[in-house]
Coordinates of N, CA and C in Angstrom, one line a residue:
X1 N 0.8 -1.2 0.0 CA 0.0 0.0 0.0 C 0.9 1.3 0.0
X2 N 2.0 1.2 0.8 CA 2.8 2.4 0.8 C 3.5 2.7 -0.5
X3 N 3.8 1.7 -1.3 CA 4.4 1.9 -2.6 C 3.4 2.5 -3.5
X4 N 2.1 2.1 -3.4 CA 1.1 2.7 -4.2 C 0.8 4.2 -3.9
X5 N 0.8 4.5 -2.6 CA 0.7 5.9 -2.1 C 1.8 6.7 -2.6
X6 N 3.0 6.2 -2.5 CA 4.2 7.0 -3.0 C 4.1 7.2 -4.5
X7 N 3.7 6.2 -5.2 CA 3.6 6.4 -6.7 C 2.5 7.4 -7.0
X8 N 1.4 7.4 -6.3 CA 0.3 8.3 -6.6 C 0.7 9.7 -6.3
X9 N 1.5 9.9 -5.2 CA 1.9 11.3 -4.8 C 2.9 11.8 -5.8
X10 N 3.9 11.0 -6.2 CA 4.9 11.4 -7.2 C 4.2 11.7 -8.5
X11 N 3.2 10.9 -8.9 CA 2.5 11.2 -10.1 C 1.7 12.6 -10.0
X12 N 1.1 12.8 -8.8 CA 0.4 14.1 -8.6 C 1.3 15.2 -8.7
X13 N 2.6 15.0 -8.3 CA 3.6 16.1 -8.3 C 3.9 16.5 -9.8
X14 N 4.0 15.5 -10.6 CA 4.5 15.7 -12.0 C 3.4 15.8 -13.1
X15 N 2.2 15.2 -12.8 CA 1.2 15.2 -13.9 C 0.9 16.6 -14.4
X16 N 0.8 17.7 -13.5 CA 0.5 19.0 -14.1 C 1.5 19.4 -15.1
X17 N 2.7 19.0 -15.0 CA 3.8 19.4 -15.9 C 3.6 18.6 -17.2
X18 N 3.5 17.2 -17.0 CA 3.5 16.3 -18.2 C 2.2 16.5 -18.9
X19 N 1.1 16.8 -18.3 CA -0.2 16.9 -19.0 C -0.2 18.0 -20.0
X20 N 0.6 19.0 -19.7 CA 0.7 20.1 -20.7 C 1.9 20.0 -21.6
X21 N 2.4 18.7 -21.7 CA 3.6 18.4 -22.5 C 4.8 19.3 -22.2
X22 N 5.0 19.6 -20.9 CA 6.1 20.4 -20.5 C 7.1 19.5 -19.8
X23 N 8.3 19.9 -19.7 CA 9.3 19.2 -19.0 C 10.2 20.2 -18.4
X24 N 10.8 19.9 -17.2 CA 11.7 20.9 -16.5 C 13.0 21.0 -17.2
X25 N 13.1 21.6 -18.4 CA 14.3 21.8 -19.1 C 15.0 23.1 -18.6
X26 N 16.1 23.0 -18.0 CA 16.9 24.2 -17.7 C 18.3 23.7 -17.3
X27 N 19.2 24.6 -17.4 CA 20.6 24.3 -17.0 C 21.2 23.1 -17.6
X28 N 21.7 22.3 -16.8 CA 22.4 21.1 -17.3 C 21.5 20.2 -18.2
X29 N 20.2 20.1 -17.9 CA 19.4 19.3 -18.7 C 19.4 19.7 -20.1
X30 N 19.4 20.9 -20.4 CA 19.3 21.4 -21.8 C 20.7 21.4 -22.5
X31 N 21.7 21.8 -21.8 CA 23.0 22.0 -22.4 C 23.9 20.8 -22.3
X32 N 23.7 19.9 -21.4 CA 24.7 18.8 -21.2 C 24.0 17.4 -21.4
X33 N 23.0 17.2 -20.5 CA 22.4 15.9 -20.5 C 21.6 15.5 -21.8
X34 N 20.9 16.5 -22.3 CA 20.1 16.2 -23.6 C 21.1 15.7 -24.7
X35 N 22.1 16.5 -25.0 CA 23.0 16.0 -26.1 C 23.7 14.6 -25.8
X36 N 24.1 14.4 -24.5 CA 24.7 13.2 -24.1 C 23.8 12.0 -24.3
X37 N 22.5 12.2 -23.8 CA 21.6 11.1 -23.8 C 21.1 10.8 -25.3
X38 N 21.0 11.9 -26.0 CA 20.6 11.7 -27.4 C 21.6 11.0 -28.2
X39 N 22.9 11.3 -28.0 CA 24.0 10.7 -28.7 C 24.0 9.2 -28.4
X40 N 24.0 8.9 -27.1 CA 24.0 7.5 -26.6 C 22.8 6.7 -27.2
X41 N 21.6 7.3 -27.2 CA 20.4 6.7 -27.7 C 20.6 6.4 -29.2
X42 N 21.1 7.4 -29.9 CA 21.3 7.2 -31.4 C 22.2 6.0 -31.6
X43 N 23.3 5.9 -30.8 CA 24.2 4.7 -31.0 C 23.6 3.4 -30.7
X44 N 22.8 3.3 -29.6 CA 22.1 2.1 -29.2 C 21.1 1.7 -30.3
X45 N 20.4 2.7 -30.8 CA 19.3 2.4 -31.8 C 19.9 2.0 -33.1
X46 N 21.2 2.4 -33.4 CA 21.8 2.0 -34.6 C 22.5 0.7 -34.4
X47 N 22.4 0.1 -33.2 CA 23.0 -1.2 -33.0 C 24.5 -1.2 -32.6
X48 N 24.9 0.0 -32.2 CA 26.4 0.2 -31.8 C 26.5 0.4 -30.3
X49 N 27.5 -0.1 -29.7 CA 27.7 0.2 -28.3 C 28.3 1.7 -28.1
X50 N 27.8 2.4 -27.2 CA 28.3 3.8 -27.0 C 29.6 3.8 -26.3
X51 N 30.7 3.5 -27.0 CA 32.0 3.4 -26.3 C 32.8 4.7 -26.4
X52 N 32.6 5.5 -27.5 CA 33.5 6.6 -27.7 C 32.6 7.8 -28.2
X53 N 33.0 9.0 -27.7 CA 32.3 10.2 -28.1 C 33.3 11.1 -28.9
X54 N 33.2 11.2 -30.2 CA 34.2 12.0 -30.9 C 34.0 13.5 -30.9
X55 N 32.8 13.9 -30.3 CA 32.5 15.3 -30.3 C 32.9 16.1 -29.1
X56 N 33.3 15.4 -28.0 CA 33.7 16.1 -26.8 C 35.2 16.1 -26.6
X57 N 35.8 17.3 -26.4 CA 37.2 17.4 -26.1 C 38.1 16.6 -27.1
X58 N 37.9 16.7 -28.3 CA 38.6 16.0 -29.4 C 38.5 14.5 -29.2
X59 N 37.4 14.0 -28.6 CA 37.2 12.6 -28.4 C 37.5 12.2 -27.0
X60 N 36.5 11.4 -26.4 CA 36.7 10.9 -25.1 C 35.8 9.6 -24.9
X61 N 36.2 8.8 -23.9 CA 35.4 7.6 -23.7 C 34.0 7.9 -23.3
X62 N 33.0 7.3 -24.0 CA 31.6 7.6 -23.6 C 31.1 6.6 -22.6
X63 N 31.5 5.3 -22.7 CA 31.1 4.3 -21.8 C 31.6 4.5 -20.4
X64 N 32.8 5.2 -20.3 CA 33.4 5.4 -19.0 C 33.1 6.7 -18.4
X65 N 32.3 7.5 -19.1 CA 31.9 8.8 -18.5 C 30.9 8.7 -17.5
X66 N 31.3 9.0 -16.2 CA 30.4 8.8 -15.1 C 29.1 9.6 -15.2
X67 N 29.1 10.8 -15.7 CA 27.9 11.6 -15.7 C 26.9 11.0 -16.7
X68 N 27.3 10.3 -17.8 CA 26.4 9.8 -18.8 C 25.8 8.4 -18.3
X69 N 26.6 7.6 -17.7 CA 26.2 6.3 -17.1 C 25.4 5.5 -18.2
X70 N 26.0 5.3 -19.3 CA 25.3 4.6 -20.4 C 24.8 3.2 -20.1
X71 N 25.4 2.5 -19.2 CA 25.0 1.2 -18.9 C 24.2 1.1 -17.6
X72 N 23.9 2.2 -17.0 CA 23.0 2.2 -15.8 C 21.6 1.8 -16.2
X73 N 21.0 0.8 -15.6 CA 19.6 0.4 -16.0 C 18.6 1.5 -16.0
X74 N 18.8 2.5 -15.2 CA 17.8 3.6 -15.1 C 17.9 4.5 -16.3
X75 N 18.8 4.4 -17.2 CA 18.9 5.1 -18.4 C 18.1 4.6 -19.5
X76 N 17.5 3.4 -19.3 CA 16.7 2.8 -20.4 C 15.6 3.7 -21.0
X77 N 14.9 4.5 -20.2 CA 13.8 5.4 -20.8 C 14.4 6.3 -21.9
X78 N 15.6 6.7 -21.7 CA 16.2 7.6 -22.7 C 16.5 6.9 -24.0
X79 N 16.7 5.5 -24.0 CA 17.0 4.8 -25.1 C 15.7 4.3 -25.8
X80 N 14.6 4.3 -25.1 CA 13.3 3.8 -25.6 C 12.4 4.9 -26.1
X81 N 12.6 6.1 -25.6 CA 11.7 7.2 -25.9 C 12.5 8.4 -26.3
X82 N 11.8 9.4 -26.7 CA 12.5 10.7 -27.0 C 13.0 11.3 -25.6
X83 N 13.8 12.3 -25.6 CA 14.3 12.8 -24.4 C 13.3 13.3 -23.4
X84 N 12.3 14.1 -23.9 CA 11.3 14.6 -22.9 C 10.5 13.5 -22.2
X85 N 10.1 12.5 -23.0 CA 9.3 11.4 -22.4 C 10.3 10.5 -21.6
X86 N 11.5 10.3 -22.1 CA 12.5 9.5 -21.3 C 12.8 10.2 -20.0
X87 N 12.9 11.5 -20.0 CA 13.1 12.3 -18.7 C 12.0 12.1 -17.8
X88 N 10.8 12.2 -18.3 CA 9.6 12.1 -17.4 C 9.5 10.7 -16.8
X89 N 9.8 9.7 -17.5 CA 9.8 8.3 -17.0 C 11.0 8.1 -16.0
X90 N 12.1 8.7 -16.4 CA 13.3 8.6 -15.5 C 13.0 9.3 -14.1
X91 N 12.4 10.5 -14.2 CA 12.1 11.2 -12.9 C 11.1 10.4 -12.1
X92 N 10.0 10.0 -12.8 CA 9.0 9.2 -12.1 C 9.6 8.0 -11.3
X93 N 10.4 7.2 -12.0 CA 10.9 6.0 -11.4 C 11.9 6.4 -10.3
X94 N 12.7 7.4 -10.5 CA 13.7 7.7 -9.5 C 13.1 8.4 -8.2
X95 N 12.2 9.3 -8.4 CA 11.5 9.9 -7.3 C 10.7 8.8 -6.5
X96 N 10.0 7.9 -7.2 CA 9.3 6.9 -6.5 C 10.3 5.9 -5.8
X97 N 11.4 5.6 -6.5 CA 12.4 4.7 -5.9 C 13.0 5.3 -4.7
X98 N 13.2 6.6 -4.7 CA 13.8 7.3 -3.5 C 12.8 7.1 -2.3
X99 N 11.6 7.4 -2.6 CA 10.6 7.3 -1.5 C 10.4 5.8 -1.0
X100 N 10.4 4.9 -2.0 CA 10.1 3.5 -1.6 C 11.3 3.0 -0.8
X101 N 12.5 3.2 -1.2 CA 13.7 2.8 -0.4 C 13.8 3.5 0.9
X102 N 13.4 4.7 1.0 CA 13.4 5.4 2.3 C 12.4 4.8 3.2
X103 N 11.2 4.5 2.6 CA 10.2 3.9 3.5 C 10.7 2.6 4.0
X104 N 11.3 1.7 3.2 CA 11.8 0.4 3.6 C 12.9 0.6 4.7
X105 N 13.8 1.6 4.5 CA 14.8 1.8 5.5 C 14.2 2.3 6.8
X106 N 13.3 3.2 6.8 CA 12.7 3.7 8.0 C 11.9 2.6 8.7
X107 N 11.2 1.7 8.0 CA 10.5 0.6 8.6 C 11.5 -0.4 9.2
X108 N 12.7 -0.5 8.6 CA 13.7 -1.4 9.1 C 14.3 -0.9 10.5
X109 N 14.1 0.4 10.7 CA 14.4 1.0 12.0 C 13.3 0.9 13.0
X110 N 12.3 0.2 12.6 CA 11.1 -0.1 13.4 C 10.2 1.1 13.7
X111 N 10.2 2.0 12.7 CA 9.2 3.1 12.8 C 7.9 2.6 12.3
X112 N 6.8 3.3 12.7 CA 5.5 2.8 12.3 C 5.4 3.1 10.8
X113 N 4.4 2.4 10.2 CA 4.2 2.6 8.7 C 3.8 4.0 8.4
X114 N 3.1 4.7 9.2 CA 2.7 6.1 8.9 C 3.9 7.0 9.0
X115 N 4.7 6.7 10.0 CA 6.0 7.6 10.2 C 6.9 7.3 9.0
X116 N 7.0 6.0 8.6 CA 7.9 5.7 7.5 C 7.4 6.3 6.2
X117 N 6.1 6.3 6.0 CA 5.5 6.9 4.8 C 5.7 8.4 4.8
X118 N 5.5 9.1 6.0 CA 5.8 10.5 6.1 C 7.2 10.8 5.8
X119 N 8.2 10.1 6.3 CA 9.6 10.3 6.1 C 9.9 10.1 4.6
X120 N 9.3 9.1 4.0 CA 9.6 8.8 2.6 C 9.1 9.9 1.7
X121 N 7.9 10.4 2.0 CA 7.3 11.5 1.2 C 8.2 12.8 1.4
X122 N 8.7 13.0 2.6 CA 9.5 14.2 2.8 C 10.8 14.0 2.0
X123 N 11.4 12.8 2.0 CA 12.6 12.6 1.3 C 12.4 12.7 -0.2
X124 N 11.4 12.0 -0.8 CA 11.3 12.0 -2.2 C 10.8 13.2 -2.9
X125 N 10.0 14.0 -2.1 CA 9.5 15.3 -2.7 C 10.1 16.5 -2.0
X126 N 11.0 16.3 -1.1 CA 11.6 17.5 -0.4 C 12.6 18.2 -1.3
X127 N 13.2 19.2 -0.7 CA 14.1 20.1 -1.4 C 15.4 19.5 -1.8
X128 N 15.9 18.5 -1.1 CA 17.1 17.8 -1.5 C 17.1 17.2 -2.9
X129 N 16.0 16.4 -3.1 CA 15.9 15.8 -4.4 C 15.3 16.8 -5.5
X130 N 14.5 17.7 -5.0 CA 13.9 18.6 -6.0 C 15.0 19.5 -6.6
X131 N 16.0 19.9 -5.7 CA 17.0 20.7 -6.2 C 18.0 20.0 -7.2
X132 N 17.9 18.7 -7.2 CA 18.8 17.9 -8.1 C 18.1 17.5 -9.4
X133 N 16.9 18.1 -9.6 CA 16.1 17.7 -10.8 C 16.9 17.9 -12.1
X134 N 17.6 19.0 -12.3 CA 18.3 19.2 -13.6 C 19.6 18.4 -13.7
X135 N 19.9 17.7 -12.7 CA 21.2 16.9 -12.7 C 20.8 15.4 -12.6
X136 N 20.5 14.8 -13.7 CA 20.0 13.4 -13.7 C 21.0 12.4 -13.1
X137 N 22.3 12.7 -13.2 CA 23.2 11.8 -12.5 C 23.2 11.9 -11.0
X138 N 23.0 13.1 -10.5 CA 22.8 13.3 -9.1 C 21.5 12.7 -8.6
X139 N 20.5 12.9 -9.3 CA 19.2 12.4 -8.9 C 19.2 10.9 -8.8
X140 N 19.8 10.2 -9.8 CA 19.9 8.8 -9.8 C 20.7 8.3 -8.6
X141 N 21.8 8.9 -8.3 CA 22.6 8.5 -7.1 C 21.9 8.8 -5.8
X142 N 21.3 9.9 -5.7 CA 20.6 10.3 -4.4 C 19.3 9.4 -4.2
X143 N 18.7 9.0 -5.3 CA 17.5 8.1 -5.1 C 17.9 6.8 -4.6
X144 N 19.1 6.3 -4.8 CA 19.5 5.0 -4.3 C 20.2 5.1 -2.9
X145 N 20.4 6.3 -2.4 CA 21.0 6.4 -1.1 C 20.3 5.7 0.0
X146 N 19.0 5.7 0.1 CA 18.3 5.0 1.2 C 18.6 3.5 1.0
X147 N 18.8 3.0 -0.2 CA 19.1 1.6 -0.4 C 20.4 1.2 0.2
X148 N 21.4 2.2 0.2 CA 22.7 2.0 0.8 C 22.5 1.8 2.3
X149 N 21.7 2.7 2.9 CA 21.4 2.6 4.3 C 20.6 1.3 4.7
X150 N 19.7 0.9 3.8 CA 18.9 -0.3 4.1 C 19.7 -1.5 4.0
X151 N 20.6 -1.6 3.0 CA 21.4 -2.9 2.8 C 22.8 -2.8 3.3
X152 N 23.1 -1.8 4.1 CA 24.5 -1.6 4.5 C 25.2 -2.8 5.1
X153 N 24.5 -3.6 5.9 CA 25.1 -4.8 6.5 C 24.8 -6.1 5.7
X154 N 24.2 -5.9 4.5 CA 23.9 -7.1 3.7 C 24.6 -6.9 2.4
X155 N 25.8 -7.5 2.2 CA 26.5 -7.2 1.0 C 25.9 -7.7 -0.4
X156 N 25.2 -8.8 -0.4 CA 24.6 -9.3 -1.6 C 23.5 -8.3 -2.1
X157 N 22.5 -8.0 -1.3 CA 21.5 -7.0 -1.8 C 22.1 -5.6 -2.1
X158 N 23.1 -5.3 -1.3 CA 23.8 -4.0 -1.6 C 24.5 -4.0 -2.9
X159 N 25.1 -5.1 -3.3 CA 25.8 -5.1 -4.6 C 24.8 -5.0 -5.7
X160 N 23.6 -5.6 -5.5 CA 22.6 -5.5 -6.6 C 22.1 -4.1 -6.7

């Protein structure tokens, strides 16, 4: 039930933007992440691995570029959809994931379900993650942070 509540609240947060076909394009999203994601998606769609980017700094490794994270499973929406739709799906999944992992961590500390849900909502829709919206690499790392706390003493789930 908590996962459904978190999904509904995250959807309510973003639906007014998506319903008008808008996306929060500003800063790094427009000038850095859009070209990087578009180039990686073009290579994948052409059946090529995105190993090298000849357009940056006279050429540089694309697969090893931390900010692009071409093999991170969360990047799949960018490879399946256009950038605006991919970004919407990416944000929906990561904001929900942040809330869900935070809920699970707070419950593992034996907080009540209501307290866990409140903490999860504050985390996933609070200022920390909201301020990272234009930095998709930051958003993806921060959304997984509660998972680090949850699985800190369990190496196998932590590695996953």
